[in-house]
Coordinates of C-alpha atoms in Angstrom, one line a residue:
Chain L
M1 CA 288.2 223.7 140.6
M2 CA 291.4 225.6 140.9
K3 CA 291.9 224.2 144.4
E4 CA 291.4 220.7 143.2
R5 CA 294.0 220.9 140.5
E6 CA 296.6 222.5 142.8
Q7 CA 296.2 219.7 145.3
K8 CA 296.3 217.1 142.6
G9 CA 299.0 218.7 140.4
L10 CA 301.8 219.9 142.6
P11 CA 302.2 217.0 144.9
R12 CA 302.4 214.6 142.0
Y13 CA 305.5 216.3 140.7
G14 CA 306.7 216.9 144.2
R15 CA 306.6 213.2 144.9
R16 CA 308.5 212.5 141.7
F17 CA 311.1 215.0 142.6
L18 CA 311.4 213.3 146.0
F19 CA 312.0 209.9 144.3
L20 CA 314.5 211.4 141.9
G21 CA 316.4 213.2 144.7
L22 CA 316.5 210.0 146.7
G23 CA 317.7 208.0 143.7
F24 CA 320.5 210.6 143.2
V25 CA 321.7 210.3 146.8
L26 CA 321.5 206.5 146.7
V27 CA 323.5 206.3 143.4
F28 CA 326.0 208.8 144.8
L29 CA 326.6 206.8 148.0
G30 CA 326.4 203.4 146.3
S31 CA 329.1 204.4 143.9
F32 CA 331.6 204.6 146.8
L33 CA 331.1 200.9 147.4
L34 CA 332.5 199.8 144.1
G35 CA 336.1 199.3 143.3
R36 CA 338.9 196.8 143.9
Y37 CA 339.7 198.1 147.4
A38 CA 336.7 197.5 149.7
V39 CA 335.6 200.2 152.1
S40 CA 332.4 199.7 154.1
M41 CA 329.5 202.0 153.8
S42 CA 329.7 203.1 157.4
T43 CA 333.4 203.9 157.1
T44 CA 332.8 205.8 153.9
L45 CA 330.0 207.8 155.5
R46 CA 332.2 208.6 158.5
I47 CA 335.2 209.6 156.3
L48 CA 332.9 211.8 154.1
S49 CA 331.1 213.5 156.9
T50 CA 334.4 214.3 158.8
W51 CA 335.9 215.6 155.6
L52 CA 332.8 217.8 155.0
L53 CA 332.8 219.1 158.5
E54 CA 336.5 220.0 158.3
K55 CA 335.9 221.8 155.0
L56 CA 332.9 223.7 156.3
S57 CA 334.7 224.9 159.4
F58 CA 337.7 225.8 157.3
G59 CA 339.9 223.4 159.3
A60 CA 338.9 224.7 162.7
L61 CA 337.3 221.3 163.5
R62 CA 339.7 218.4 163.4
M63 CA 338.5 214.9 164.1
E64 CA 340.4 211.7 164.7
G65 CA 339.1 208.9 162.7
S66 CA 338.9 205.2 163.3
W67 CA 339.9 204.4 159.7
T68 CA 343.2 203.7 158.0
E69 CA 345.0 206.2 156.0
L70 CA 344.6 204.1 152.9
E71 CA 340.8 203.9 153.3
A72 CA 340.7 207.7 153.6
A73 CA 342.9 208.1 150.6
V74 CA 340.7 205.8 148.5
V75 CA 337.5 207.5 149.5
L76 CA 338.7 211.1 149.4
N77 CA 341.4 211.2 146.7
I78 CA 340.2 208.6 144.2
R79 CA 336.5 207.9 144.6
L80 CA 335.1 211.3 145.7
P81 CA 336.6 213.3 142.8
R82 CA 335.5 210.8 140.2
I83 CA 332.0 210.4 141.5
L84 CA 331.5 214.1 141.9
C85 CA 332.9 214.7 138.5
A86 CA 330.5 212.1 137.0
A87 CA 327.5 213.8 138.7
L88 CA 328.6 217.3 137.6
V89 CA 329.3 216.3 134.0
G90 CA 326.0 214.3 133.7
A91 CA 324.0 217.2 135.2
A92 CA 325.8 219.7 133.0
L93 CA 325.3 217.8 129.7
S94 CA 321.6 217.2 130.5
A95 CA 320.8 220.7 131.5
A96 CA 322.6 222.1 128.5
G97 CA 320.8 219.6 126.2
A98 CA 317.4 220.6 127.6
S99 CA 318.2 224.3 127.1
Y100 CA 319.4 223.8 123.6
Q101 CA 316.4 221.7 122.7
G102 CA 314.1 224.5 123.8
M103 CA 316.1 227.3 122.2
F104 CA 316.2 225.5 118.8
R105 CA 312.7 224.3 119.2
N106 CA 313.9 220.8 118.3
P107 CA 313.9 217.9 120.8
M108 CA 316.5 216.1 118.7
V109 CA 319.2 218.6 119.5
S110 CA 322.2 217.8 121.7
P111 CA 324.5 220.1 123.6
D112 CA 327.3 219.7 121.0
L113 CA 325.1 221.2 118.2
M114 CA 327.0 224.5 118.3
G115 CA 330.5 223.0 118.2
A116 CA 331.4 223.0 121.9
S117 CA 332.3 219.3 121.9
T118 CA 334.1 219.1 118.6
G119 CA 336.0 222.3 119.4
A120 CA 337.0 220.8 122.8
G121 CA 337.9 217.5 121.1
F122 CA 340.3 219.3 118.7
G123 CA 341.8 221.3 121.6
A124 CA 342.5 218.1 123.5
S125 CA 343.9 216.3 120.4
L126 CA 346.2 219.3 119.7
A127 CA 347.3 219.4 123.4
I128 CA 348.1 215.6 123.3
L129 CA 350.1 216.1 120.1
L130 CA 352.1 218.9 121.7
G131 CA 352.7 216.7 124.8
F132 CA 350.8 218.8 127.4
S133 CA 350.1 217.4 130.9
Y134 CA 346.6 216.1 131.7
F135 CA 345.7 219.4 133.2
G136 CA 347.0 221.3 130.2
I137 CA 344.9 219.1 127.9
M138 CA 341.9 220.0 129.9
V139 CA 342.5 223.7 129.8
T140 CA 343.2 223.7 126.1
A141 CA 340.1 221.6 125.4
F142 CA 337.9 224.0 127.4
C143 CA 339.3 227.1 125.6
F144 CA 338.8 225.5 122.2
G145 CA 335.2 224.5 123.1
L146 CA 334.4 228.0 124.1
G147 CA 336.2 229.4 121.0
A148 CA 334.2 227.1 118.6
V149 CA 330.9 228.3 119.9
L150 CA 332.0 231.9 120.0
L151 CA 333.0 231.6 116.3
A152 CA 329.6 230.1 115.4
W153 CA 327.9 232.8 117.3
L154 CA 329.9 235.6 115.6
V155 CA 329.2 234.1 112.1
S156 CA 325.5 234.0 112.9
R157 CA 325.6 237.6 113.9
F158 CA 326.7 238.6 110.4
S159 CA 324.0 236.4 108.7
R160 CA 320.8 237.9 107.4
L161 CA 319.0 234.6 108.0
N162 CA 316.6 234.0 111.0
A163 CA 318.7 234.1 114.2
T164 CA 318.2 230.4 115.3
L165 CA 318.6 229.0 111.8
A166 CA 321.8 231.0 111.3
L167 CA 323.1 229.7 114.7
V168 CA 322.4 226.0 113.7
L169 CA 324.0 226.3 110.3
A170 CA 327.0 228.1 111.6
G171 CA 327.3 225.7 114.5
V172 CA 327.2 222.6 112.2
M173 CA 329.8 224.1 109.8
I174 CA 332.2 225.1 112.6
S175 CA 331.7 221.7 114.1
S176 CA 332.6 219.9 110.9
L177 CA 335.6 222.2 110.5
F178 CA 336.9 221.3 113.9
S179 CA 336.3 217.6 113.4
A180 CA 338.4 217.8 110.2
C181 CA 341.1 219.5 112.2
T182 CA 341.0 216.6 114.7
S183 CA 341.3 214.1 111.9
F184 CA 344.3 216.0 110.7
V185 CA 345.9 216.0 114.1
K186 CA 345.3 212.2 114.3
L187 CA 346.9 211.8 110.9
V188 CA 350.2 213.5 111.9
A189 CA 350.2 212.1 115.5
D190 CA 352.8 209.5 116.5
T191 CA 351.0 206.2 116.1
Q192 CA 352.7 204.5 119.1
E193 CA 351.8 206.9 121.9
Q194 CA 349.8 209.9 120.8
L195 CA 347.2 208.4 118.4
P196 CA 345.9 205.9 121.0
A197 CA 345.8 208.6 123.6
I198 CA 343.8 210.9 121.4
T199 CA 341.4 208.1 120.3
Y200 CA 340.9 207.0 123.9
W201 CA 340.4 210.6 125.1
L202 CA 337.8 211.2 122.4
M203 CA 335.8 208.2 123.5
G204 CA 335.3 209.8 126.9
S205 CA 336.5 208.5 130.3
L206 CA 336.7 209.7 133.9
S207 CA 339.3 207.1 134.9
S208 CA 342.2 209.6 135.3
V209 CA 340.2 212.3 137.1
K210 CA 341.8 213.8 140.2
G211 CA 340.6 216.3 142.8
E212 CA 342.1 219.2 141.0
D213 CA 340.5 218.3 137.7
T214 CA 337.1 218.1 139.3
A215 CA 337.6 221.4 141.0
F216 CA 338.7 223.0 137.7
A217 CA 335.6 221.7 135.9
A218 CA 333.3 222.4 138.8
I219 CA 333.8 226.2 138.6
P220 CA 332.5 226.7 135.0
I221 CA 329.9 224.0 135.4
L222 CA 328.4 225.7 138.4
L223 CA 328.8 229.1 136.8
G224 CA 326.7 227.9 133.9
L225 CA 324.2 225.7 135.8
I226 CA 323.1 228.3 138.4
P227 CA 322.0 230.9 135.8
L228 CA 320.2 228.2 133.8
L229 CA 318.4 227.2 137.0
L230 CA 317.5 230.8 137.8
L231 CA 316.3 231.5 134.2
R232 CA 314.4 228.2 133.9
W233 CA 310.9 229.7 133.7
R234 CA 312.0 232.3 131.1
M235 CA 313.4 229.6 129.0
N236 CA 309.9 228.4 128.2
L237 CA 309.5 231.5 126.1
L238 CA 312.4 230.5 123.8
T239 CA 310.2 227.6 122.6
V240 CA 307.6 229.9 121.0
S241 CA 308.3 231.9 117.9
E242 CA 310.6 234.9 118.0
A243 CA 307.7 237.3 117.2
E244 CA 305.5 235.9 120.0
A245 CA 308.2 236.0 122.6
R246 CA 309.1 239.5 121.7
S247 CA 305.5 240.6 121.8
M248 CA 305.2 239.2 125.3
G249 CA 308.0 241.6 126.4
L250 CA 311.0 239.3 126.3
N251 CA 314.4 240.5 125.1
T252 CA 314.9 237.4 123.0
G253 CA 318.4 238.2 121.9
R254 CA 319.7 238.8 125.4
L255 CA 318.1 235.6 126.8
R256 CA 319.3 233.5 123.9
L257 CA 322.8 234.8 124.4
A258 CA 322.7 234.1 128.1
V259 CA 321.5 230.5 127.5
I260 CA 324.1 229.9 124.8
L261 CA 326.8 231.2 127.1
C262 CA 325.8 229.1 130.1
A263 CA 325.2 225.9 128.0
T264 CA 328.5 226.3 126.3
L265 CA 330.4 227.0 129.5
V266 CA 329.1 223.7 131.0
T267 CA 329.4 221.6 127.9
A268 CA 333.0 222.8 127.2
A269 CA 334.0 222.2 130.8
S270 CA 332.4 218.7 130.7
V271 CA 334.0 217.6 127.5
A272 CA 337.3 219.1 128.7
V273 CA 337.4 216.9 131.9
S274 CA 335.7 213.8 130.6
G275 CA 336.1 213.7 126.8
M276 CA 333.3 213.1 124.4
I277 CA 330.3 211.6 126.1
G278 CA 327.3 211.5 123.8
W279 CA 323.6 210.8 124.3
V280 CA 323.3 212.1 127.9
G281 CA 322.3 215.5 126.7
L282 CA 319.8 214.1 124.3
V283 CA 318.2 211.2 126.1
I284 CA 317.9 212.5 129.7
P285 CA 315.9 215.7 128.9
H286 CA 313.5 213.4 127.0
F287 CA 312.9 211.2 130.0
C288 CA 312.5 214.2 132.2
R289 CA 309.8 215.5 129.8
M290 CA 308.0 212.2 130.1
L291 CA 308.0 212.4 133.9
F292 CA 307.9 216.1 134.7
G293 CA 306.2 217.7 131.6
Y294 CA 307.4 220.4 129.3
D295 CA 307.7 223.3 131.7
Y296 CA 311.3 224.3 132.1
R297 CA 310.6 225.3 135.7
R298 CA 310.7 221.5 136.4
L299 CA 312.6 220.3 133.4
V300 CA 315.9 222.0 134.3
P301 CA 316.2 220.8 137.9
A302 CA 314.9 217.3 136.9
S303 CA 317.6 217.1 134.1
V304 CA 320.3 218.1 136.6
L305 CA 319.3 215.4 139.0
M306 CA 318.6 212.7 136.5
G307 CA 321.6 213.5 134.3
G308 CA 323.9 213.4 137.4
A309 CA 322.5 210.1 138.6
F310 CA 322.6 208.5 135.2
L311 CA 326.3 209.4 134.5
M312 CA 327.3 208.2 138.0
L313 CA 325.6 204.9 137.2
V314 CA 327.2 204.6 133.8
D315 CA 330.6 205.4 135.3
D316 CA 330.0 202.7 137.9
I317 CA 329.4 200.2 135.1
A318 CA 332.5 201.4 133.3
R319 CA 334.5 200.9 136.6
V320 CA 333.4 197.3 137.2
I321 CA 332.5 195.7 133.9
T322 CA 336.1 194.9 132.8
T323 CA 339.5 195.3 134.3
S324 CA 340.6 197.7 131.6
E325 CA 337.9 200.3 131.9
L326 CA 335.4 200.8 129.1
P327 CA 335.3 204.3 127.7
L328 CA 332.1 206.2 128.8
G329 CA 331.2 207.4 125.3
I330 CA 330.8 203.8 124.2
L331 CA 328.7 202.8 127.2
T332 CA 326.3 205.8 126.9
S333 CA 325.8 205.0 123.3
F334 CA 325.1 201.4 124.1
V335 CA 322.5 202.5 126.6
G336 CA 321.3 205.6 124.8
A337 CA 320.7 204.3 121.3
P338 CA 318.3 201.5 122.2
V339 CA 316.4 203.7 124.6
F340 CA 316.1 206.3 121.9
L341 CA 314.9 203.8 119.4
Y342 CA 312.3 202.7 121.9
L343 CA 311.2 206.3 122.3
I344 CA 310.8 206.7 118.6
V345 CA 308.5 203.7 118.4
Q346 CA 306.6 204.8 121.5
G347 CA 306.2 208.3 120.1
G348 CA 304.8 206.9 116.9
A349 CA 302.3 204.8 118.8
E350 CA 301.2 207.8 120.9
R351 CA 300.4 209.9 117.8
E352 CA 298.2 207.2 116.3
H353 CA 295.7 207.4 119.2
Chain H
M1 CA 293.3 252.3 124.1
S2 CA 294.1 254.0 120.8
I3 CA 296.8 253.0 118.3
E4 CA 297.9 255.2 115.5
A5 CA 300.3 254.9 112.5
R6 CA 301.5 258.1 111.1
N7 CA 302.8 258.3 107.5
L8 CA 304.6 255.0 107.6
F9 CA 307.2 254.4 104.9
F10 CA 309.0 251.0 105.1
S11 CA 311.4 249.2 102.9
Y12 CA 313.5 246.0 103.3
G13 CA 316.3 247.7 101.4
G14 CA 314.7 247.8 98.0
A15 CA 311.4 249.5 96.9
D16 CA 309.0 250.7 99.6
V17 CA 306.7 248.1 101.0
L18 CA 304.6 250.6 102.9
K19 CA 304.0 254.0 101.3
D20 CA 302.6 256.8 103.4
L21 CA 300.4 254.5 105.5
S22 CA 298.3 256.3 108.1
F23 CA 295.7 254.8 110.4
F24 CA 294.0 255.4 113.7
A25 CA 291.9 253.0 115.8
E26 CA 290.2 253.7 119.1
A27 CA 289.2 251.5 122.1
G28 CA 286.3 249.1 121.2
E29 CA 287.1 249.1 117.5
L30 CA 287.4 245.8 115.6
V31 CA 289.5 246.5 112.5
A32 CA 289.7 244.0 109.7
V33 CA 292.8 244.5 107.5
L34 CA 292.2 243.3 104.0
G35 CA 294.5 243.1 101.0
P36 CA 295.9 240.7 98.5
N37 CA 298.9 238.5 99.3
G38 CA 302.2 240.3 99.6
V39 CA 300.5 243.8 100.0
G40 CA 302.5 244.5 103.2
K41 CA 300.0 243.4 105.9
S42 CA 302.7 241.5 107.8
T43 CA 305.1 244.4 107.4
F44 CA 302.4 246.8 108.7
F45 CA 301.8 244.5 111.7
G46 CA 305.5 244.3 112.3
C47 CA 305.6 248.1 112.5
L48 CA 302.6 248.2 114.9
L49 CA 304.2 245.7 117.2
G50 CA 307.6 247.5 117.1
F51 CA 309.5 244.5 115.5
L52 CA 310.2 246.6 112.4
H53 CA 311.2 250.2 112.4
P54 CA 309.7 252.4 109.6
R55 CA 312.1 254.4 107.5
T56 CA 310.0 257.5 108.3
G57 CA 306.8 257.9 110.2
E58 CA 305.9 256.6 113.6
V59 CA 303.5 254.4 115.5
L60 CA 301.9 255.7 118.6
A61 CA 300.1 253.8 121.4
E62 CA 297.8 256.0 123.5
G63 CA 299.5 259.0 121.9
K64 CA 303.0 257.9 122.8
P65 CA 305.6 256.9 120.2
I66 CA 306.5 253.2 120.6
R67 CA 309.9 253.6 119.2
G68 CA 312.4 253.5 122.1
M69 CA 310.1 251.7 124.4
S70 CA 311.5 248.6 126.2
P71 CA 310.0 245.2 125.1
R72 CA 308.4 245.0 128.5
E73 CA 306.7 248.4 128.3
L74 CA 305.5 247.7 124.7
A75 CA 304.1 244.3 125.9
S76 CA 301.9 246.0 128.4
L77 CA 300.3 248.1 125.6
I78 CA 300.1 245.8 122.6
A79 CA 299.7 242.0 122.4
Y80 CA 300.2 239.8 119.4
I81 CA 298.2 236.6 118.6
P82 CA 300.0 234.6 115.9
Q83 CA 298.5 232.4 113.2
Y84 CA 297.8 228.9 114.2
A85 CA 301.0 226.9 113.8
P86 CA 301.9 223.4 115.1
Q87 CA 304.2 223.5 118.1
T88 CA 307.2 221.4 119.1
F89 CA 306.6 221.2 122.8
N90 CA 303.2 220.2 124.3
Y91 CA 302.8 222.7 127.1
T92 CA 299.5 222.5 129.1
V93 CA 297.0 225.2 128.2
L94 CA 297.5 226.8 131.7
D95 CA 301.3 226.9 131.3
L96 CA 300.9 228.4 127.8
V97 CA 298.6 231.2 129.1
T98 CA 300.8 231.9 132.1
M99 CA 303.7 232.7 129.7
G100 CA 301.7 235.8 128.7
M101 CA 302.6 237.3 132.1
T102 CA 306.3 237.4 131.3
N103 CA 306.2 241.2 131.5
Q104 CA 304.9 241.0 135.1
I105 CA 307.2 238.3 136.4
P106 CA 310.7 239.2 137.4
I107 CA 313.5 237.7 135.3
F108 CA 314.8 235.1 137.8
S109 CA 311.4 234.1 139.3
S110 CA 308.6 231.8 138.3
P111 CA 304.8 232.3 138.3
K112 CA 303.1 232.4 141.7
P113 CA 299.7 231.0 142.5
E114 CA 298.2 234.4 141.9
H115 CA 299.5 234.3 138.3
R116 CA 298.0 230.9 137.8
R117 CA 294.7 232.2 139.2
R118 CA 294.7 235.1 136.7
A119 CA 295.4 232.7 133.9
M120 CA 292.5 230.6 135.0
E121 CA 290.3 233.7 135.0
A122 CA 291.3 234.5 131.5
L123 CA 290.5 231.0 130.4
E124 CA 287.1 231.2 132.2
S125 CA 286.3 234.5 130.5
L126 CA 286.8 232.8 127.1
G127 CA 284.8 229.8 128.1
I128 CA 287.7 227.3 128.0
A129 CA 288.6 226.8 131.7
H130 CA 288.0 223.1 131.3
L131 CA 291.0 222.9 129.0
A132 CA 293.5 224.2 131.6
D133 CA 295.3 220.9 132.1
R134 CA 295.1 219.6 128.6
G135 CA 298.2 219.7 126.4
S136 CA 298.1 222.6 124.0
G137 CA 299.1 220.4 121.2
S138 CA 296.3 218.0 121.7
I139 CA 293.3 220.4 121.6
S140 CA 291.6 221.6 118.4
G141 CA 292.9 224.5 116.4
G142 CA 290.0 226.7 117.5
E143 CA 290.6 225.9 121.1
R144 CA 294.3 226.7 120.7
Q145 CA 293.5 230.1 119.1
L146 CA 291.3 230.8 122.2
A147 CA 294.2 229.8 124.5
L148 CA 296.5 232.2 122.7
L149 CA 293.8 234.8 123.1
A150 CA 293.7 234.1 126.8
R151 CA 297.5 234.5 126.8
A152 CA 297.2 237.9 125.2
L153 CA 294.5 238.9 127.8
V154 CA 296.7 238.2 130.8
Q155 CA 299.4 240.3 129.2
D156 CA 297.2 243.3 130.2
A157 CA 297.6 245.0 126.8
R158 CA 294.6 246.7 125.5
V159 CA 295.5 246.5 121.8
L160 CA 295.3 243.1 120.3
I161 CA 297.0 242.4 116.9
M162 CA 295.8 239.1 115.4
D163 CA 297.5 237.7 112.3
E164 CA 294.7 235.8 110.4
P165 CA 293.0 234.5 113.6
T166 CA 291.0 231.9 111.6
A167 CA 293.7 230.6 109.2
N168 CA 293.6 226.8 109.2
L169 CA 290.4 226.6 111.3
D170 CA 287.3 224.9 110.1
Y171 CA 284.0 226.7 109.6
G172 CA 282.6 226.1 113.1
N173 CA 285.8 226.9 114.9
S174 CA 286.3 230.1 112.9
F175 CA 282.9 231.2 114.0
R176 CA 283.5 230.4 117.6
V177 CA 286.8 232.2 117.7
M178 CA 285.5 235.3 116.0
Q179 CA 282.5 235.5 118.3
R180 CA 284.9 235.7 121.2
V181 CA 287.0 238.3 119.4
Q182 CA 283.8 240.3 118.9
E183 CA 283.1 240.2 122.6
L184 CA 286.6 241.5 123.3
G185 CA 285.7 244.6 121.2
A186 CA 282.6 245.1 123.3
R187 CA 284.9 244.8 126.4
G188 CA 286.8 247.8 125.2
Y189 CA 289.8 246.2 123.6
T190 CA 291.1 247.5 120.3
V191 CA 291.4 244.5 118.0
I192 CA 293.2 244.6 114.7
F193 CA 293.0 241.4 112.6
S194 CA 294.1 240.5 109.1
T195 CA 291.9 238.3 107.0
H196 CA 291.6 237.1 103.5
E197 CA 287.8 236.7 103.7
P198 CA 285.7 239.9 103.1
N199 CA 282.7 238.1 104.6
Q200 CA 284.5 238.1 107.9
A201 CA 285.0 241.8 107.7
F202 CA 281.3 242.3 107.0
R203 CA 280.3 239.9 109.8
Y204 CA 282.5 241.0 112.6
A205 CA 284.5 244.2 112.0
T206 CA 283.4 247.7 113.0
R207 CA 285.9 249.0 110.5
V208 CA 287.8 247.9 107.5
L209 CA 291.3 248.9 106.4
A210 CA 291.9 247.9 102.8
L211 CA 295.6 248.0 101.7
L212 CA 296.8 248.0 98.2
D213 CA 300.4 248.6 97.0
G214 CA 301.5 249.5 100.5
G215 CA 299.0 252.3 100.9
V216 CA 295.4 252.7 102.2
L217 CA 292.8 252.0 99.5
A218 CA 289.8 252.4 101.8
D219 CA 289.2 253.0 105.5
G220 CA 285.7 253.0 107.0
P221 CA 282.8 250.9 108.2
P222 CA 282.5 247.6 106.2
D223 CA 279.1 248.3 104.8
T224 CA 280.1 251.5 103.1
A225 CA 283.9 250.9 102.5
L226 CA 283.7 247.4 101.0
T227 CA 282.0 248.0 97.7
E228 CA 282.0 245.7 94.7
E229 CA 284.4 248.0 92.9
L230 CA 286.8 248.1 95.8
L231 CA 286.9 244.3 96.2
R232 CA 287.5 243.9 92.5
R233 CA 290.4 246.3 92.7
L234 CA 291.8 244.6 95.7
Y235 CA 291.7 241.0 94.5
G236 CA 291.5 241.3 90.7
V237 CA 288.4 239.3 90.4
G238 CA 284.8 240.2 90.0
V239 CA 282.8 240.4 93.2
A240 CA 279.1 240.7 93.9
V241 CA 278.0 242.2 97.2
R242 CA 274.5 241.3 98.4
S243 CA 272.4 241.6 101.5
A244 CA 270.7 238.7 103.2
E245 CA 268.3 238.6 106.1
V246 CA 268.5 236.1 108.9
E247 CA 265.8 236.3 111.6
G248 CA 265.2 239.9 111.0
E249 CA 268.9 240.8 111.1
S250 CA 270.6 242.0 107.9
F251 CA 274.0 240.7 106.8
R252 CA 276.1 241.7 103.9
L253 CA 277.9 239.0 101.8
S254 CA 280.5 239.1 99.1
I255 CA 280.5 236.4 96.4
P256 CA 283.4 236.2 93.9
Y257 CA 281.7 236.3 90.5
E258 CA 282.8 236.9 86.9
K259 CA 280.2 237.9 84.4
G260 CA 279.7 235.1 82.0
G261 CA 282.7 233.4 83.5
K262 CA 282.5 229.6 83.9
P263 CA 284.8 227.4 85.8
Q264 CA 287.4 226.0 83.4

């Protein structure tokens, strides 16, 4: 009986992972073909592989290409950073969302629950008000995102309420405090230049992402994602009650802190580089649960792949749909809300059986 | 394995909830903990599990104080089976049981086939192997209690603490769950369960611990410890205790009863 299930069970998910991985690669490569300046797939592939080889050999290997300098610049300096950034941000937000949903035992939770996004949003608004460079805005946003969650966590430590409840309440309060601060910044901002800049930034976009921005965001995102991937089986235990988890030998406080730290790191970095992009962290983990089940061992890697592919796709739509790019936050909501409504109706139907 | 509580005093900051509570149970014993609501049963269990630290006194597992043990070490000695409660995420029964091996799986790794095999064995030993692939949210309350029992078994602890194992279960499921619990006693586990039903203590327990006002009111075999007088003091209502014979086997029963009392 055991044999039977293993043969039936594992390959089923294995095949789905294969499809998901393939989809991710296809979306990644396909994204290079979009844009006003046409570069063929074969040229793109050759430029990318040469660039990769040079990077991997630390410049020891140099190859002459058959492409123009302009083509190389478009692929390597404009498209690659942006596509990579979309993949990273999508992966980060989905993985953080999946982790938070388990930790708070609530599938309706998104990664901004603890204030990382609103904190980062305020940081960015403030930086725009003070006239910082794009890079400066990003760093400020990142620091404020981390700061907001740190504040929520500290407040919860002093509370005598149950640990998760205290975290949620503190997070929601800190979040609303920071969004009030953002409103205040908007109020005093110069309406000609700064206010539109703040508003546009808050709606989320990857249109001005450059190589250095992607590199800056990649470090905290990878620093957060790797531990989440390593701890993925343990995370299952955060979904059962505190008493049960502890009785099974888990140091719940330590694991929760590690998950918050990682999820915050990736969320703050994502918001810092891309602005506010809602829905990804909420909807993608749901889809992954439908396809890969509830076990975090599969849910985290699935969320990483699907989230990355999804945001690359949405960013592609943002790039081509109008000449003046649509903000990502609006697009993800347009896609996310109907999908979520569908899920609500479906979920209701499921329960009636 | 033995578990012992020595002169426990516990307070949440105000008056003492546990007052000089001492208790000792050996391998193979099935102890029913009885007492009215709010008497400190949960606090007592919290202390036994090492979640709560008594103000004075100590808890010993196999003669060793549990205070200062790591969560992992403690989990290899004492397991906890919570009350039935609805769950948010619909893990399969096999995944749920595998979680019980947290104390045996290194922090950054995942269960191996051998762990899944052990989980299957535990399910088989409780007669629910056929549920392995079902969602733990879509099986009956009784089946879920058995799954949680299997999870406690793979944890390898020899002391099982059960918080009202049959709360929210129907008549038939209660019986099926308690039969399995009884078998575990016969297999040498020390089982401590709380219940609000004296008849369960009569039916399944080898020993009764009756708590009142944070202290031990009675401690002994159910047939001698659970007298009409004791039950009346525990619950504040009149109780009649009678014997009944079923197929040559004698059972004791308690029936709440007020002399001349009529339902209002």
